[in-house]
Amino acid sequence: MWILPLLGYLGVILGFAFLTLAIASGLYYLSELVEEHTVIAKKVLTYLIYSVVSVQILLVVVDRFPFGLTAVGVASHGVYSLNLRRFPIVKLTDPTFILSCVLVLLNHYLWFRHFSSPPSPPSSRYSSPSSTSYSNSIYGPDELPPTFTDVASYFGLCVWLVPFALFVSLSAGENVLPSMGSEYATGEGSSFVSAGKEPGSGKVGREGMAKAVVNGVREWVGETGEVMGFWKGERTRKTF
């Protein structure tokens, strides 16, 4: 067979493309909602952080999850909550924001290593305590390790959910237009005026990081297509 495998590859490519567009559209729409309902978004994020921390504590008490890794996760969500002090504005050079990005990667690595380590067989009475692996402590002799669905759900809800929600909600300081109280984002006073603008003529607004990423990718694709001749636009418009 020659045609059917080619159709399979084409279907995978188109499916991936449509999935990417769907995710980008969802991020854009969520960013628009956060821009219109900032107060509600901050409350939702605060309750979300409390809920994730509560779930992690329950996992330690009930399911005997490792205390050390859970403590790192709880501390990380405490750092995430510090980004809500000036919500929805965040400065990309802020140490809190940089530390939050590092903690996201650290949590992912630690929990991935934990779940990817297979449990050791039950140790006998003659084996030394040091021969039992660290990850084996949460499994009983008759308990099965968590399934892929369990692990994926934990990563999605307890590791990635809050950072992803912050990414959609927060606005980078470089994308905030000058306004009263924007000194933290722009590094300038409220009297800061852009070149060619009159005081009070600018529209007060902001652009979420997710929305900025989607707009940047869309502009890059448009400019690249114009340069390569796939379609015509302002860059390829005739000047005569």
Tab-separated table of C-alpha atoms in Angstrom:
chain	number	residue	atom	x	y	z
A	1	MET	CA	0.000	0.000	0.000
A	2	TRP	CA	1.235	3.438	-0.953
A	3	ILE	CA	-1.701	5.828	-0.913
A	4	LEU	CA	-3.194	4.881	2.471
A	5	PRO	CA	0.017	5.518	4.482
A	6	LEU	CA	0.368	8.907	2.751
A	7	LEU	CA	-3.217	9.738	3.705
A	8	GLY	CA	-2.377	8.746	7.279
A	9	TYR	CA	0.604	11.105	7.402
A	10	LEU	CA	-1.466	13.898	5.850
A	11	GLY	CA	-4.210	13.341	8.417
A	12	VAL	CA	-1.722	13.523	11.282
A	13	ILE	CA	-0.263	16.791	9.944
A	14	LEU	CA	-3.687	18.371	9.442
A	15	GLY	CA	-4.886	17.156	12.832
A	16	PHE	CA	-1.840	18.652	14.541
A	17	ALA	CA	-2.357	21.932	12.662
A	18	PHE	CA	-6.040	22.161	13.641
A	19	LEU	CA	-5.187	21.268	17.252
A	20	THR	CA	-2.570	24.040	17.342
A	21	LEU	CA	-5.051	26.559	15.944
A	22	ALA	CA	-7.686	25.464	18.454
A	23	ILE	CA	-5.269	25.914	21.377
A	24	ALA	CA	-4.165	29.325	20.081
A	25	SER	CA	-7.788	30.440	19.673
A	26	GLY	CA	-8.619	29.241	23.182
A	27	LEU	CA	-5.656	31.106	24.677
A	28	TYR	CA	-6.627	34.271	22.814
A	29	TYR	CA	-10.227	34.056	24.015
A	30	LEU	CA	-9.223	33.368	27.627
A	31	SER	CA	-6.830	36.307	27.555
A	32	GLU	CA	-9.642	38.544	26.297
A	33	LEU	CA	-11.901	37.372	29.140
A	34	VAL	CA	-9.233	38.094	31.748
A	35	GLU	CA	-8.716	41.585	30.336
A	36	GLU	CA	-12.426	42.327	30.752
A	37	HIS	CA	-12.846	40.677	34.190
A	38	THR	CA	-9.601	41.316	36.059
A	39	VAL	CA	-11.035	41.259	39.592
A	40	ILE	CA	-12.872	37.974	39.052
A	41	ALA	CA	-9.785	36.428	37.423
A	42	LYS	CA	-7.638	37.314	40.442
A	43	LYS	CA	-10.151	35.707	42.819
A	44	VAL	CA	-10.336	32.584	40.661
A	45	LEU	CA	-6.542	32.268	40.600
A	46	THR	CA	-6.337	32.741	44.370
A	47	TYR	CA	-8.942	30.036	45.054
A	48	LEU	CA	-7.239	27.807	42.487
A	49	ILE	CA	-3.911	28.031	44.317
A	50	TYR	CA	-5.595	27.230	47.642
A	51	SER	CA	-7.369	24.256	46.086
A	52	VAL	CA	-4.192	22.781	44.575
A	53	VAL	CA	-2.320	23.156	47.868
A	54	SER	CA	-5.196	21.441	49.714
A	55	VAL	CA	-5.152	18.547	47.246
A	56	GLN	CA	-1.401	18.124	47.670
A	57	ILE	CA	-1.759	18.003	51.456
A	58	LEU	CA	-4.521	15.399	51.137
A	59	LEU	CA	-2.288	13.306	48.882
A	60	VAL	CA	0.397	13.277	51.582
A	61	VAL	CA	-2.025	12.353	54.371
A	62	VAL	CA	-4.216	9.821	52.523
A	63	ASP	CA	-2.095	8.420	49.672
A	64	ARG	CA	1.284	8.795	51.433
A	65	PHE	CA	2.899	10.908	48.747
A	66	PRO	CA	6.526	11.883	49.472
A	67	PHE	CA	6.624	14.742	51.945
A	68	GLY	CA	9.718	16.398	50.463
A	69	LEU	CA	8.386	16.679	46.924
A	70	THR	CA	5.004	17.840	48.197
A	71	ALA	CA	6.681	20.523	50.309
A	72	VAL	CA	8.455	21.774	47.193
A	73	GLY	CA	5.127	21.877	45.348
A	74	VAL	CA	3.373	23.765	48.151
A	75	ALA	CA	6.241	26.269	48.422
A	76	SER	CA	6.158	26.732	44.644
A	77	HIS	CA	2.467	27.633	44.726
A	78	GLY	CA	3.245	30.095	47.486
A	79	VAL	CA	5.735	31.757	45.148
A	80	TYR	CA	3.169	31.690	42.327
A	81	SER	CA	0.730	33.571	44.553
A	82	LEU	CA	3.247	36.408	44.948
A	83	ASN	CA	2.722	37.222	41.267
A	84	LEU	CA	-0.827	38.278	42.160
A	85	ARG	CA	0.344	41.259	44.218
A	86	ARG	CA	0.225	43.580	41.196
A	87	PHE	CA	-2.156	41.467	39.132
A	88	PRO	CA	-2.513	41.496	36.166
A	89	ILE	CA	0.796	43.304	35.568
A	90	VAL	CA	4.076	41.426	35.818
A	91	LYS	CA	7.600	42.571	35.124
A	92	LEU	CA	9.610	39.975	33.233
A	93	THR	CA	12.766	40.918	35.140
A	94	ASP	CA	11.061	40.603	38.529
A	95	PRO	CA	12.891	38.019	40.702
A	96	THR	CA	9.533	36.540	41.756
A	97	PHE	CA	8.522	35.913	38.142
A	98	ILE	CA	11.920	34.421	37.276
A	99	LEU	CA	11.816	32.188	40.369
A	100	SER	CA	8.311	31.047	39.398
A	101	CYS	CA	9.539	29.964	35.964
A	102	VAL	CA	12.422	28.033	37.545
A	103	LEU	CA	10.083	26.318	40.018
A	104	VAL	CA	7.749	25.192	37.234
A	105	LEU	CA	10.616	23.365	35.530
A	106	LEU	CA	11.937	22.032	38.844
A	107	ASN	CA	8.547	20.620	39.862
A	108	HIS	CA	8.091	18.999	36.471
A	109	TYR	CA	11.519	17.361	36.651
A	110	LEU	CA	11.169	16.130	40.235
A	111	TRP	CA	7.700	14.640	39.814
A	112	PHE	CA	8.555	13.143	36.426
A	113	ARG	CA	11.570	11.434	37.949
A	114	HIS	CA	9.454	10.241	40.862
A	115	PHE	CA	6.682	8.705	38.767
A	116	SER	CA	9.051	7.278	36.159
A	117	SER	CA	10.954	5.266	38.787
A	118	PRO	CA	9.349	1.809	38.951
A	119	PRO	CA	8.578	0.514	42.430
A	120	SER	CA	10.981	-2.086	43.775
A	121	PRO	CA	9.665	-5.518	44.778
A	122	PRO	CA	8.708	-5.911	48.442
A	123	SER	CA	11.824	-6.288	50.558
A	124	SER	CA	12.297	-9.350	52.720
A	125	ARG	CA	13.090	-9.391	56.421
A	126	TYR	CA	16.769	-9.933	55.647
A	127	SER	CA	17.174	-6.986	53.293
A	128	SER	CA	18.670	-3.795	54.585
A	129	PRO	CA	16.486	-0.672	54.801
A	130	SER	CA	18.790	1.136	52.389
A	131	SER	CA	17.966	-1.361	49.617
A	132	THR	CA	14.392	-0.075	49.325
A	133	SER	CA	14.005	2.692	46.759
A	134	TYR	CA	12.651	6.127	47.679
A	135	SER	CA	9.678	5.865	45.358
A	136	ASN	CA	8.658	2.513	46.815
A	137	SER	CA	7.563	4.165	50.063
A	138	ILE	CA	4.148	5.211	48.704
A	139	TYR	CA	3.230	1.718	47.442
A	140	GLY	CA	1.993	-1.062	49.633
A	141	PRO	CA	2.886	-4.701	48.961
A	142	ASP	CA	-0.470	-5.276	47.241
A	143	GLU	CA	-0.832	-1.857	45.587
A	144	LEU	CA	-0.280	-1.151	41.915
A	145	PRO	CA	1.649	1.919	40.762
A	146	PRO	CA	-0.423	4.809	39.382
A	147	THR	CA	-1.622	4.524	35.803
A	148	PHE	CA	-0.813	6.921	32.992
A	149	THR	CA	-4.184	8.621	33.518
A	150	ASP	CA	-3.412	9.178	37.206
A	151	VAL	CA	0.013	10.631	36.484
A	152	ALA	CA	-1.237	12.846	33.643
A	153	SER	CA	-4.082	14.133	35.824
A	154	TYR	CA	-1.684	14.966	38.647
A	155	PHE	CA	0.658	16.843	36.308
A	156	GLY	CA	-2.211	18.707	34.689
A	157	LEU	CA	-3.938	19.752	37.917
A	158	CYS	CA	-1.169	20.013	40.517
A	159	VAL	CA	1.906	20.949	38.472
A	160	TRP	CA	0.852	22.814	35.312
A	161	LEU	CA	-2.602	24.272	36.007
A	162	VAL	CA	-1.642	27.315	38.098
A	163	PRO	CA	1.423	28.310	35.997
A	164	PHE	CA	-0.646	27.966	32.819
A	165	ALA	CA	-3.450	30.072	34.304
A	166	LEU	CA	-0.934	32.743	35.314
A	167	PHE	CA	0.567	32.705	31.825
A	168	VAL	CA	-2.853	33.349	30.312
A	169	SER	CA	-3.815	35.993	32.883
A	170	LEU	CA	-0.693	38.066	33.484
A	171	SER	CA	0.351	40.944	31.269
A	172	ALA	CA	4.020	41.601	30.601
A	173	GLY	CA	5.192	45.073	31.570
A	174	GLU	CA	6.398	45.738	28.013
A	175	ASN	CA	2.807	45.294	26.762
A	176	VAL	CA	1.207	47.746	29.206
A	177	LEU	CA	0.413	51.198	27.852
A	178	PRO	CA	1.357	54.138	30.087
A	179	SER	CA	-1.352	54.944	32.608
A	180	MET	CA	-1.829	55.998	36.199
A	181	GLY	CA	-0.123	53.443	38.442
A	182	SER	CA	1.895	51.789	35.639
A	183	GLU	CA	5.280	52.774	37.113
A	184	TYR	CA	5.977	49.162	38.097
A	185	ALA	CA	5.503	47.895	34.551
A	186	THR	CA	7.141	50.679	32.547
A	187	GLY	CA	9.674	52.014	35.011
A	188	GLU	CA	8.348	55.503	34.330
A	189	GLY	CA	6.009	57.855	36.142
A	190	SER	CA	2.382	58.429	35.222
A	191	SER	CA	3.496	61.411	33.140
A	192	PHE	CA	5.414	59.181	30.715
A	193	VAL	CA	4.467	59.994	27.128
A	194	SER	CA	5.419	57.966	24.077
A	195	ALA	CA	7.121	59.650	21.131
A	196	GLY	CA	4.618	61.385	18.856
A	197	LYS	CA	1.825	61.147	21.439
A	198	GLU	CA	0.175	63.952	23.344
A	199	PRO	CA	-0.509	63.622	27.052
A	200	GLY	CA	-3.851	61.933	27.641
A	201	SER	CA	-4.231	60.860	23.995
A	202	GLY	CA	-3.150	57.249	24.521
A	203	LYS	CA	-5.669	54.537	25.216
A	204	VAL	CA	-5.200	52.874	28.559
A	205	GLY	CA	-4.970	49.140	28.131
A	206	ARG	CA	-2.800	46.075	28.313
A	207	GLU	CA	-2.119	42.853	26.474
A	208	GLY	CA	-1.837	39.466	28.119
A	209	MET	CA	1.273	37.368	27.582
A	210	ALA	CA	-0.703	34.582	25.896
A	211	LYS	CA	-2.385	37.114	23.605
A	212	ALA	CA	0.981	38.717	22.840
A	213	VAL	CA	2.453	35.331	21.906
A	214	VAL	CA	-0.475	34.523	19.594
A	215	ASN	CA	-0.282	37.957	17.947
A	216	GLY	CA	3.485	37.652	17.543
A	217	VAL	CA	3.213	34.245	15.876
A	218	ARG	CA	0.425	35.487	13.605
A	219	GLU	CA	2.458	38.524	12.532
A	220	TRP	CA	5.549	36.376	11.952
A	221	VAL	CA	3.599	33.917	9.799
A	222	GLY	CA	2.064	36.786	7.818
A	223	GLU	CA	5.394	38.508	7.194
A	224	THR	CA	7.138	35.248	6.301
A	225	GLY	CA	4.390	34.315	3.847
A	226	GLU	CA	4.620	37.724	2.187
A	227	VAL	CA	8.403	37.528	1.864
A	228	MET	CA	8.246	34.003	0.421
A	229	GLY	CA	5.514	35.014	-2.013
A	230	PHE	CA	2.699	32.822	-0.669
A	231	TRP	CA	0.347	35.839	-0.490
A	232	LYS	CA	0.450	39.574	-0.993
A	233	GLY	CA	0.314	42.206	1.687
A	234	GLU	CA	1.728	45.548	2.725
A	235	ARG	CA	5.334	44.394	2.303
A	236	THR	CA	4.734	43.192	-1.272
A	237	ARG	CA	2.394	45.992	-2.361
A	238	LYS	CA	3.447	47.756	-5.549
A	239	THR	CA	4.790	51.274	-5.080
A	240	PHE	CA	4.090	52.538	-8.611
